[in-house]
Short mmCIF file of C-alpha atoms and ligand atoms in Angstrom, two decimals:
data_model
loop_
_atom_site.label_atom_id
_atom_site.label_comp_id
_atom_site.label_asym_id
_atom_site.label_seq_id
_atom_site.Cartn_x
_atom_site.Cartn_y
_atom_site.Cartn_z
CA UNK A 1 5.22 -1.53 22.72
CA UNK A 2 7.09 0.62 25.26
CA UNK A 3 10.67 1.83 25.22
CA UNK A 4 12.85 2.10 28.30
CA UNK A 5 13.54 5.86 27.71
CA UNK A 6 11.85 8.48 25.60
CA UNK A 7 13.10 8.60 22.05
CA UNK A 8 13.04 10.74 18.92
CA UNK A 9 12.83 9.28 15.46
CA UNK A 10 14.88 11.32 12.82
CA UNK A 11 13.99 10.14 9.31
CA UNK A 12 16.17 11.33 6.40
CA UNK A 13 14.47 12.13 3.28
CA UNK A 14 16.67 14.89 1.78
CA UNK A 15 18.18 12.98 -1.02
CA UNK A 16 17.23 14.02 -4.56
CA UNK A 17 15.84 10.69 -5.61
CA UNK A 18 17.15 11.36 -9.14
CA UNK A 19 16.93 7.74 -10.25
CA UNK A 20 13.07 7.71 -9.55
CA UNK A 21 12.71 10.13 -12.53
CA UNK A 22 9.64 11.67 -10.89
CA UNK A 23 7.98 14.81 -9.92
CA UNK A 24 6.66 13.05 -6.88
CA UNK A 25 8.96 13.08 -3.71
CA UNK A 26 10.54 9.77 -3.59
CA UNK A 27 9.16 8.99 -0.03
CA UNK A 28 5.67 9.55 -1.15
CA UNK A 29 5.68 6.63 -3.82
CA UNK A 30 3.31 4.09 -2.57
CA UNK A 31 3.87 0.64 -1.36
CA UNK A 32 0.62 -1.25 -1.14
CA UNK A 33 -1.30 1.89 -1.84
CA UNK A 34 0.26 3.95 0.93
CA UNK A 35 3.25 6.47 0.87
CA UNK A 36 6.55 4.68 1.91
CA UNK A 37 7.07 7.49 4.37
CA UNK A 38 3.56 6.82 6.00
CA UNK A 39 4.35 3.06 6.37
CA UNK A 40 7.60 4.01 8.31
CA UNK A 41 5.82 6.69 10.47
CA UNK A 42 3.00 4.16 11.16
CA UNK A 43 5.59 1.61 12.41
CA UNK A 44 7.51 4.29 14.53
CA UNK A 45 4.10 5.28 16.06
CA UNK A 46 3.76 1.81 17.55
CA UNK A 47 6.83 2.67 19.76
CA UNK A 48 5.19 6.01 20.91
CA UNK A 49 8.07 8.39 20.08
CA UNK A 50 8.44 11.71 21.85
CA UNK A 51 9.38 13.35 18.50
CA UNK A 52 9.20 12.46 14.85
CA UNK A 53 11.42 14.71 12.68
CA UNK A 54 11.69 14.18 8.89
CA UNK A 55 14.56 15.85 7.15
CA UNK A 56 13.72 16.96 3.67
CA UNK A 57 15.52 18.78 0.93
CA UNK A 58 13.53 20.04 -2.10
CA UNK A 59 9.89 19.19 -2.08
CA UNK A 60 9.09 19.77 1.48
CA UNK A 61 5.71 21.18 0.67
CA UNK A 62 4.88 17.70 -0.77
CA UNK A 63 5.84 15.87 2.38
CA UNK A 64 4.82 18.29 5.06
CA UNK A 65 1.07 17.60 4.99
CA UNK A 66 1.60 13.91 5.67
CA UNK A 67 4.12 14.42 8.45
CA UNK A 68 2.13 17.02 10.25
CA UNK A 69 -0.94 14.83 10.00
CA UNK A 70 0.84 12.11 11.91
CA UNK A 71 2.09 14.71 14.50
CA UNK A 72 5.59 15.06 13.14
CA UNK A 73 7.82 18.00 11.98
CA UNK A 74 9.75 18.51 8.99
CA UNK A 75 13.08 20.20 8.89
CA UNK A 76 15.10 21.29 5.84
CA UNK A 77 18.46 20.37 4.78
CA UNK A 78 19.16 23.02 2.15
CA UNK A 79 22.18 21.43 0.66
CA UNK A 80 22.69 17.70 0.66
CA UNK A 81 26.14 17.57 2.17
CA UNK A 82 25.92 13.96 3.55
CA UNK A 83 24.07 11.80 5.99
CA UNK A 84 25.87 13.25 9.01
CA UNK A 85 25.01 16.76 7.93
CA UNK A 86 21.37 15.61 7.38
CA UNK A 87 20.96 14.37 11.02
CA UNK A 88 22.40 17.47 12.34
CA UNK A 89 19.45 19.40 10.90
CA UNK A 90 17.36 17.88 13.67
CA UNK A 91 19.49 19.34 16.49
CA UNK A 92 17.53 22.47 17.12
CA UNK A 93 14.16 20.67 17.22
CA UNK A 94 15.72 18.31 19.86
CA UNK A 95 17.50 21.02 21.86
CA UNK A 96 17.20 20.00 25.38
CA UNK A 97 15.86 16.48 24.63
CA UNK A 98 17.36 14.07 27.04
CA UNK A 99 16.42 10.80 25.24
CA UNK A 100 17.44 8.43 22.50
CA UNK A 101 17.61 9.13 18.91
CA UNK A 102 16.60 6.57 16.23
CA UNK A 103 17.96 7.35 12.73
CA UNK A 104 15.73 5.96 9.97
CA UNK A 105 15.38 6.64 6.17
CA UNK A 106 12.26 7.52 4.41
CA UNK A 107 13.23 5.29 1.44
CA UNK A 108 13.68 2.35 3.69
CA UNK A 109 10.05 1.47 4.64
CA UNK A 110 9.98 -2.18 5.63
CA UNK A 111 11.83 -1.85 8.97
CA UNK A 112 9.84 -3.49 11.66
CA UNK A 113 8.88 -2.12 15.13
CA UNK A 114 10.65 -5.06 16.63
CA UNK A 115 14.01 -4.06 15.06
CA UNK A 116 13.52 -0.53 16.13
CA UNK A 117 12.92 -1.53 19.77
CA UNK A 118 15.98 -3.98 19.57
CA UNK A 119 18.12 -0.94 18.61
CA UNK A 120 16.89 1.15 21.50
CA UNK A 121 17.23 -1.88 23.96
CA UNK A 122 20.93 -2.53 22.82
CA UNK A 123 21.66 1.20 23.33
CA UNK A 124 20.44 0.85 26.92
CA UNK A 125 22.30 -2.30 27.42
CA UNK A 126 24.49 -2.63 30.68
CA UNK A 127 27.71 -1.81 28.56
CA UNK A 128 26.06 1.49 27.37
CA UNK A 129 27.49 1.66 23.85
CA UNK A 130 27.76 5.08 22.30
CA UNK A 131 26.13 4.22 19.02
CA UNK A 132 24.10 0.99 17.85
CA UNK A 133 24.37 0.42 14.04
CA UNK A 134 22.14 -1.86 12.21
CA UNK A 135 24.09 -4.24 9.96
CA UNK A 136 22.89 -6.61 7.29
CA UNK A 137 24.40 -9.20 4.83
CA UNK A 138 22.94 -8.67 1.46
CA UNK A 139 23.41 -11.29 -1.43
CA UNK A 140 25.38 -8.61 -3.11
CA UNK A 141 27.25 -6.13 -0.75
CA UNK A 142 27.84 -3.89 -3.79
CA UNK A 143 28.76 -0.27 -2.76
CA UNK A 144 27.28 -0.29 0.75
CA UNK A 145 29.49 1.07 3.60
CA UNK A 146 31.18 -1.79 5.39
CA UNK A 147 31.15 -2.60 9.07
CA UNK A 148 34.27 -4.16 10.54
CA UNK A 149 33.25 -5.81 13.86
CA UNK A 150 34.34 -8.56 16.27
CA UNK A 151 32.17 -11.60 16.98
CA UNK A 152 30.76 -9.85 19.99
CA UNK A 153 29.37 -7.01 17.78
CA UNK A 154 31.90 -4.31 18.95
CA UNK A 155 32.67 -2.26 15.98
CA UNK A 156 36.23 -1.72 15.00
CA UNK A 157 35.66 0.33 11.91
CA UNK A 158 32.95 1.92 9.69
CA UNK A 159 34.06 2.47 6.14
CA UNK A 160 32.40 3.86 3.14
CA UNK A 161 32.81 1.62 -0.04
CA UNK A 162 34.55 4.49 -1.82
CA UNK A 163 37.13 4.75 0.96
CA UNK A 164 37.61 1.12 1.62
CA UNK A 165 40.62 -1.10 1.00
CA UNK A 166 40.12 -4.35 -1.12
CA UNK A 167 40.19 -6.35 2.29
CA UNK A 168 37.44 -4.11 3.72
CA UNK A 169 35.35 -4.43 0.55
CA UNK A 170 35.56 -8.18 0.98
CA UNK A 171 33.69 -7.93 4.28
CA UNK A 172 30.01 -8.93 3.72
CA UNK A 173 28.54 -7.03 6.87
CA UNK A 174 26.94 -3.89 5.38
CA UNK A 175 25.82 -0.74 6.97
CA UNK A 176 22.17 -0.17 6.69
CA UNK A 177 22.45 3.42 7.79
CA UNK A 178 20.08 2.90 10.73
CA UNK A 179 21.59 3.94 14.01
CA UNK A 180 20.56 4.70 17.59
CA UNK A 181 22.46 7.08 19.87
CA UNK A 182 21.60 9.26 22.93
CA UNK A 183 20.81 12.83 21.97
CA UNK A 184 23.54 14.10 24.38
CA UNK A 185 26.25 11.93 22.68
CA UNK A 186 24.87 12.23 19.03
CA UNK A 187 24.83 16.05 18.43
CA UNK A 188 28.21 16.76 19.92
CA UNK A 189 29.78 13.86 17.91
CA UNK A 190 28.03 15.11 14.66
CA UNK A 191 29.48 18.65 15.36
CA UNK A 192 33.02 17.04 15.05
CA UNK A 193 32.36 15.10 11.76
CA UNK A 194 34.40 16.45 8.94
CA UNK A 195 34.25 15.93 5.10
CA UNK A 196 37.80 14.90 4.18
CA UNK A 197 36.92 11.72 2.45
CA UNK A 198 36.42 10.26 -1.03
CA UNK A 199 32.88 11.80 -1.37
CA UNK A 200 33.58 15.09 0.33
CA UNK A 201 30.52 14.35 2.41
CA UNK A 202 29.75 14.54 6.17
CA UNK A 203 29.49 10.85 6.98
CA UNK A 204 27.06 9.76 9.56
CA UNK A 205 29.11 6.65 10.28
CA UNK A 206 32.01 8.65 11.36
CA UNK A 207 30.42 9.24 14.72
CA UNK A 208 31.30 5.70 15.55
CA UNK A 209 35.03 6.34 14.79
CA UNK A 210 35.00 9.66 16.84
CA UNK A 211 33.26 7.80 19.79
CA UNK A 212 35.93 5.32 19.45
CA UNK A 213 38.61 7.95 19.67
CA UNK A 214 36.94 9.10 22.91
CA UNK A 215 37.48 5.53 24.19
CA UNK A 216 33.72 4.61 23.79
CA UNK A 217 32.56 1.53 21.99
CA UNK A 218 29.80 1.09 19.45
CA UNK A 219 28.01 -2.13 18.47
CA UNK A 220 26.36 -3.65 15.60
CA UNK A 221 23.09 -5.66 15.64
CA UNK A 222 22.04 -7.42 12.57
CA UNK A 223 18.64 -7.44 10.69
CA UNK A 224 17.23 -9.34 7.74
CA UNK A 225 18.25 -7.99 4.28
CA UNK A 226 14.66 -7.64 3.13
CA UNK A 227 13.96 -5.37 6.02
CA UNK A 228 16.80 -3.06 4.99
CA UNK A 229 15.72 -2.93 1.36
CA UNK A 230 15.90 0.76 0.21
CA UNK A 231 14.17 2.37 -2.81
CA UNK A 232 16.30 4.40 -5.25
CA UNK A 233 14.66 3.55 -8.49
CA UNK A 234 11.29 2.18 -9.82
CA UNK A 235 12.77 -1.24 -10.07
CA UNK A 236 13.66 -1.14 -6.35
CA UNK A 237 10.21 0.20 -5.52
CA UNK A 238 8.83 -2.87 -7.30
CA UNK A 239 11.06 -5.08 -5.25
CA UNK A 240 10.08 -3.54 -2.04
CA UNK A 241 6.45 -3.82 -3.01
CA UNK A 242 6.90 -7.60 -3.73
CA UNK A 243 8.64 -8.04 -0.42
CA UNK A 244 5.80 -6.28 1.37
CA UNK A 245 3.17 -8.40 -0.41
CA UNK A 246 5.21 -11.55 0.29
CA UNK A 247 4.89 -10.89 3.99
CA UNK A 248 1.30 -9.87 3.87
CA UNK A 249 0.21 -13.03 2.05
CA UNK A 250 1.93 -15.10 4.62
CA UNK A 251 0.09 -13.18 7.31
CA UNK A 252 -3.23 -13.72 5.67
CA UNK A 253 -2.54 -17.45 5.53
CA UNK A 254 -1.34 -17.44 9.16
CA UNK A 255 -4.65 -15.73 10.04
CA UNK A 256 -6.73 -18.52 8.41
CA UNK A 257 -7.31 -17.32 4.88
CA UNK A 258 -6.81 -19.74 1.94
CA UNK A 259 -4.81 -18.25 -0.89
CA UNK A 260 -4.92 -20.71 -3.71
CA UNK A 261 -2.15 -18.98 -5.60
CA UNK A 262 -0.48 -16.66 -3.02
CA UNK A 263 1.88 -14.92 -5.42
CA UNK A 264 -0.99 -13.59 -7.63
CA UNK A 265 -2.98 -11.85 -4.76
CA UNK A 266 -2.30 -8.22 -4.18
CA UNK A 267 -3.20 -6.69 -0.81
CA UNK A 268 -3.50 -3.11 0.15
CA UNK A 269 -1.81 -1.72 3.31
CA UNK A 270 -5.21 -1.80 5.07
CA UNK A 271 -6.94 -4.91 3.72
CA UNK A 272 -8.79 -6.82 6.37
CA UNK A 273 -9.76 -10.50 5.65
CA UNK A 274 -11.66 -12.71 8.00
CA UNK A 275 -11.00 -16.42 8.84
CA UNK A 276 -11.97 -19.18 6.47
CA UNK A 277 -12.12 -16.90 3.47
CA UNK A 278 -10.91 -18.46 0.15
CA UNK A 279 -9.23 -16.16 -2.27
CA UNK A 280 -8.75 -17.47 -5.65
CA UNK A 281 -5.83 -16.50 -8.12
CA UNK A 282 -5.31 -13.11 -9.38
CA UNK A 283 -7.36 -10.99 -6.88
CA UNK A 284 -6.40 -7.43 -6.36
CA UNK A 285 -7.37 -5.31 -3.34
CA UNK A 286 -7.19 -1.58 -3.42
CA UNK A 287 -7.33 0.46 -0.16
CA UNK A 288 -10.31 0.38 2.33
CA UNK A 289 -11.51 -3.26 1.97
CA UNK A 290 -13.12 -5.16 4.87
CA UNK A 291 -13.95 -8.80 4.28
CA UNK A 292 -15.72 -10.79 7.06
CA UNK A 293 -15.27 -14.52 7.78
CA UNK A 294 -16.09 -17.31 5.29
CA UNK A 295 -16.20 -15.13 2.13
CA UNK A 296 -15.10 -16.51 -1.23
CA UNK A 297 -13.48 -14.33 -3.71
CA UNK A 298 -13.08 -15.97 -7.07
CA UNK A 299 -10.50 -15.33 -9.57
CA UNK A 300 -9.55 -11.99 -11.34
CA UNK A 301 -11.79 -9.79 -9.15
CA UNK A 302 -10.82 -6.21 -8.30
CA UNK A 303 -11.96 -4.90 -4.92
CA UNK A 304 -11.54 -1.38 -3.40
CA UNK A 305 -13.19 0.55 -0.79
CA UNK A 306 -15.72 -2.27 -0.22
CA UNK A 307 -17.27 -4.08 2.89
CA UNK A 308 -18.04 -7.65 2.37
CA UNK A 309 -20.06 -9.64 4.93
CA UNK A 310 -19.94 -13.23 5.94
CA UNK A 311 -20.60 -16.06 3.47
CA UNK A 312 -20.80 -13.56 0.58
CA UNK A 313 -19.44 -14.72 -2.78
CA UNK A 314 -17.62 -12.42 -5.19
CA UNK A 315 -16.64 -12.99 -8.62
CA UNK A 316 -15.04 -14.37 -10.89
CA UNK A 317 -14.25 -11.17 -12.63
CA UNK A 318 -16.13 -8.97 -10.30
CA UNK A 319 -15.33 -5.39 -9.59
CA UNK A 320 -16.24 -3.75 -6.30
CA UNK A 321 -15.58 -0.09 -6.16
CA UNK A 322 -15.59 2.27 -3.24
CA UNK A 323 -18.95 2.30 -1.15
CA UNK A 324 -19.76 -1.23 -2.27
CA UNK A 325 -21.47 -3.04 0.58
CA UNK A 326 -22.05 -6.60 0.24
CA UNK A 327 -24.25 -8.22 2.88
CA UNK A 328 -24.35 -11.77 4.26
CA UNK A 329 -24.84 -14.43 1.64
CA UNK A 330 -25.18 -12.10 -1.20
CA UNK A 331 -23.54 -12.86 -4.57
CA UNK A 332 -21.72 -10.67 -7.05
CA UNK A 333 -20.97 -12.65 -10.23
CA UNK A 334 -18.83 -12.24 -13.30
CA UNK A 335 -18.49 -8.91 -15.03
CA UNK A 336 -20.64 -7.13 -12.30
CA UNK A 337 -19.56 -3.74 -11.21
CA UNK A 338 -20.75 -2.28 -7.98
CA UNK A 339 -20.11 1.34 -6.79
CA UNK A 340 -21.58 3.06 -3.72
CA UNK A 341 -24.31 0.43 -3.49
CA UNK A 342 -25.49 -2.03 -0.98
CA UNK A 343 -26.49 -5.49 -1.82
CA UNK A 344 -28.76 -6.87 0.95
CA UNK A 345 -28.67 -10.18 2.47
CA UNK A 346 -28.82 -13.01 -0.04
CA UNK A 347 -29.38 -10.68 -2.96
CA UNK A 348 -27.74 -11.66 -6.32
CA UNK A 349 -26.31 -9.77 -9.16
CA UNK A 350 -24.76 -12.78 -11.02
CA UNK A 351 -23.93 -11.53 -14.45
CA UNK A 352 -22.86 -8.53 -16.51
CA UNK A 353 -24.39 -5.70 -14.54
CA UNK A 354 -23.56 -2.17 -13.29
CA UNK A 355 -25.02 -1.33 -9.83
CA UNK A 356 -24.24 2.17 -8.87
CA UNK A 357 -25.66 4.66 -6.22
CA UNK A 358 -28.25 1.84 -5.36
CA UNK A 359 -29.72 0.07 -2.39
CA UNK A 360 -30.79 -3.52 -3.21
CA UNK A 361 -33.03 -5.17 -0.59
CA UNK A 362 -32.43 -8.58 0.84
CA UNK A 363 -33.08 -11.44 -1.56
CA UNK A 364 -33.48 -9.42 -4.58
CA UNK A 365 -32.48 -10.84 -7.96
CA UNK A 366 -30.76 -8.70 -10.40
CA UNK A 367 -30.93 -10.17 -13.87
CA UNK A 368 -28.03 -10.41 -16.37
CA UNK A 369 -27.18 -7.08 -18.01
CA UNK A 370 -29.13 -4.98 -15.60
CA UNK A 371 -27.83 -1.33 -15.46
CA UNK A 372 -28.61 1.31 -12.98
CA UNK A 373 -28.45 4.52 -15.14
CA UNK A 374 -27.23 6.67 -12.28
CA UNK A 375 -25.72 9.71 -14.24
CA UNK A 376 -27.27 12.14 -16.58
CA UNK A 377 -23.88 13.74 -17.56
CA UNK A 378 -24.41 16.44 -14.67
CA UNK A 379 -25.72 14.74 -11.54
CA UNK A 380 -25.80 11.27 -9.87
CA UNK A 381 -29.10 9.64 -8.74
CA UNK A 382 -30.07 6.76 -6.64
CA UNK A 383 -31.92 3.64 -7.32
CA UNK A 384 -33.82 1.62 -4.65
CA UNK A 385 -34.76 -2.01 -5.26
CA UNK A 386 -37.06 -3.47 -2.50
CA UNK A 387 -36.59 -6.83 -0.84
CA UNK A 388 -37.34 -9.78 -2.96
CA UNK A 389 -37.73 -7.88 -6.14
CA UNK A 390 -36.92 -9.49 -9.41
CA UNK A 391 -35.34 -7.39 -12.14
CA UNK A 392 -35.42 -9.10 -15.51
CA UNK A 393 -32.46 -9.41 -17.76
CA UNK A 394 -31.19 -6.43 -19.67
CA UNK A 395 -33.24 -3.86 -17.82
CA UNK A 396 -32.26 -0.26 -17.54
CA UNK A 397 -33.25 1.37 -14.28
CA UNK A 398 -33.09 5.15 -14.98
CA UNK A 399 -32.54 6.81 -11.64
CA UNK A 400 -33.86 8.35 -9.59
CA UNK A 401 -36.30 5.28 -9.40
CA UNK A 402 -37.51 2.95 -6.88
CA UNK A 403 -38.72 -0.69 -7.41
CA UNK A 404 -41.04 -1.82 -4.66
CA UNK A 405 -40.47 -4.99 -2.55
CA UNK A 406 -41.52 -8.08 -4.30
CA UNK A 407 -42.06 -6.32 -7.66
CA UNK A 408 -41.05 -7.81 -11.03
CA UNK A 409 -39.61 -5.97 -13.81
CA UNK A 410 -39.95 -7.73 -17.25
CA UNK A 411 -36.74 -8.44 -19.13
CA UNK A 412 -35.52 -5.76 -21.41
CA UNK A 413 -37.39 -2.87 -19.59
CA UNK A 414 -36.38 0.66 -19.49
CA UNK A 415 -37.84 1.81 -16.18
CA UNK A 416 -38.26 5.40 -15.70
CA UNK A 417 -40.96 5.60 -13.16
CA UNK A 418 -41.31 4.06 -9.69
CA UNK A 419 -42.82 0.61 -9.44
CA UNK A 420 -45.12 -0.38 -6.64
CA UNK A 421 -44.62 -3.23 -4.22
CA UNK A 422 -45.46 -6.61 -5.87
CA UNK A 423 -46.29 -5.00 -9.14
CA UNK A 424 -45.28 -6.00 -12.54
CA UNK A 425 -43.50 -3.49 -14.75
CA UNK A 426 -43.03 -3.98 -18.38
CA UNK A 427 -41.40 -1.19 -20.39
CA UNK A 428 -40.47 -2.47 -23.75
CA UNK A 429 -41.76 -2.70 -27.36
CA UNK A 430 -44.74 -4.91 -27.51
CA UNK A 431 -43.94 -8.18 -29.41
CA UNK A 432 -45.75 -8.67 -32.86
CA UNK A 433 -45.81 -12.02 -34.47
CA UNK A 434 -46.85 -12.48 -38.28
CA UNK A 435 -47.32 -16.19 -38.87
CA UNK A 436 -45.66 -17.54 -42.03
CA UNK A 437 -44.15 -14.22 -42.79
CA UNK A 438 -40.51 -15.30 -42.77
CA UNK A 439 -41.20 -18.10 -45.22
CA UNK A 440 -43.11 -15.85 -47.70
CA UNK A 441 -40.30 -13.21 -47.42
CA UNK A 442 -37.68 -15.77 -48.30
CA UNK A 443 -39.64 -17.06 -51.27
CA UNK A 444 -40.23 -13.66 -52.76
CA UNK A 445 -36.47 -12.59 -52.37
CA UNK A 446 -35.11 -15.79 -53.85
CA UNK A 447 -37.34 -15.24 -56.87
CA UNK A 448 -36.14 -11.55 -57.27
CA UNK A 449 -32.53 -12.76 -57.16
CA UNK A 450 -33.12 -15.47 -59.81
CA UNK A 451 -34.76 -12.84 -62.22
CA UNK A 452 -31.46 -10.74 -62.00
CA UNK A 453 -29.15 -13.48 -63.20
C1 LIG B 1 24.65 5.49 3.12
C2 LIG B 1 25.89 5.07 4.09
C3 LIG B 1 26.26 3.79 3.69
C4 LIG B 1 25.23 2.69 3.78
C5 LIG B 1 24.13 3.12 2.99
C6 LIG B 1 22.90 2.26 3.05
C7 LIG B 1 26.79 7.16 4.76
C8 LIG B 1 27.96 8.04 4.52
N1 LIG B 1 26.78 6.04 4.05
O1 LIG B 1 25.16 5.48 1.85
O2 LIG B 1 27.35 3.36 4.71
O3 LIG B 1 25.63 1.36 3.41
O4 LIG B 1 23.65 4.49 3.26
O5 LIG B 1 21.94 2.56 2.14
O6 LIG B 1 25.97 7.39 5.61
N2 LIG B 1 20.44 11.79 2.75
C9 LIG B 1 20.03 13.05 3.17
N3 LIG B 1 20.87 14.14 3.07
C10 LIG B 1 22.02 13.87 2.60
C11 LIG B 1 22.43 12.65 2.08
C12 LIG B 1 21.61 11.54 2.21
O7 LIG B 1 18.80 13.21 3.63
O8 LIG B 1 22.73 14.96 2.50
C13 LIG B 1 19.47 10.56 2.93
C14 LIG B 1 18.87 10.07 1.53
O9 LIG B 1 17.76 10.78 1.23
C15 LIG B 1 18.87 8.63 1.81
C16 LIG B 1 19.72 8.38 2.86
O10 LIG B 1 20.10 9.58 3.47
O11 LIG B 1 17.65 8.33 2.30
C17 LIG B 1 21.07 7.69 2.38
O12 LIG B 1 21.69 8.36 1.52
P1 LIG B 1 22.41 7.80 0.24
O13 LIG B 1 23.05 8.72 -0.57
O14 LIG B 1 21.43 6.93 -0.56
O15 LIG B 1 23.45 6.78 0.89
P2 LIG B 1 24.91 6.66 0.84
O16 LIG B 1 25.50 7.93 1.47
O17 LIG B 1 25.44 6.32 -0.36
CA1 LIG B 2 20.16 4.97 -0.74
#
């Protein structure tokens, strides 16, 4: 997406976030496994901003790394004197910048790029409004600031709830806080904002009233309430997460993925799923998952940092951890955990296994209960299983160890030495059978018991 004029994004994040009751900065709390602020910066980046400035209060050191990694800057608002005062903190960074300024909030992460570009387009409309404000109509207008506007979107008044009359409070068009203005208008207006109001704060919305006093109009554009959802508490964090998931599930289905019970599937911010995949109920994706086409993921599987190739089958109750690589037509069945391991084409680990730090060749069969013993309490070691090998049930493969292609490991083996190609390895106690022993034993014991009565 391209904007008409260069723009700067100013993201407010200086609020204390008291209601989160957290040592972690509010804007770093994750939605779909990714910091709220990072979601927002990611969306902003799609519009190629000239500047990204995040206004922080305490906890700057927590936020700085993320912001600079995305090519933005942080500025500090030492005291939280209000939203107008917060935006002013970006003035020095934007000294001489002759573009538009988009004002966003680190705790309002669901705003879409389309809405941001609509704000900038409206600002650059033929009637050249001084300020564009994003309004929304929530189910419960609560204590939001109100926007009094005509049907044409021209704003007559911006009023904070605390300062509003009963008639103004009855208006359902609320101020989201998101605004756009030209830098050359914004900072002079902010310089004139005072704090004589019910909260004793420097209100950002006052710039609209000041511009009006100069004979310049401002306009409101509306957005969907879910897009404007903010996070002030853990409960709201969960609501925003739910909203993000709702949209992601719809996207997955629109992309050709079957979700049997959409509400029970949890995506991460970067999950990739191909066409004609079927995802059964209660599947959870952690970050870093790539799923190719035609994959079935059965119920109750947890998948993170894994790559799954076409036609593979996962679960039910599978756990794929970072570095799991499942090749075409491979199968990972119930109660199987795979970590940092490749399962080659058509290989199968169908039941109750741990496959870690391993490379399993194409077509190999890993019997029920097989464990790769990859850790000695100090270091991790690898296991290599050749193509077409057959590992009998309940085997322990003590790494480092290698099983040759086509080899067979007898069930219940503890394998500590390499097994050559096409060999048979048996590493278990030899079976002894004493014919009739059990019957003789029972007879003797029964006699003993009788004698004691
Ligand atoms: C503000 C608006 C209100 C709007 C509401 C939407 C003002 C005066 N009021 O309410 O009209 O309906 O947002 O949520 O603007 N912040 C700072 N520094 C400050 C104060 C706030 O960075 O000194 C940041 C906060 O981190 C937060 C955002 O600005 O992300 C909004 O602050 P908050 O106190 O939640 O909003 P209100 O002022 O109550
Ligand atoms: Ca808020």
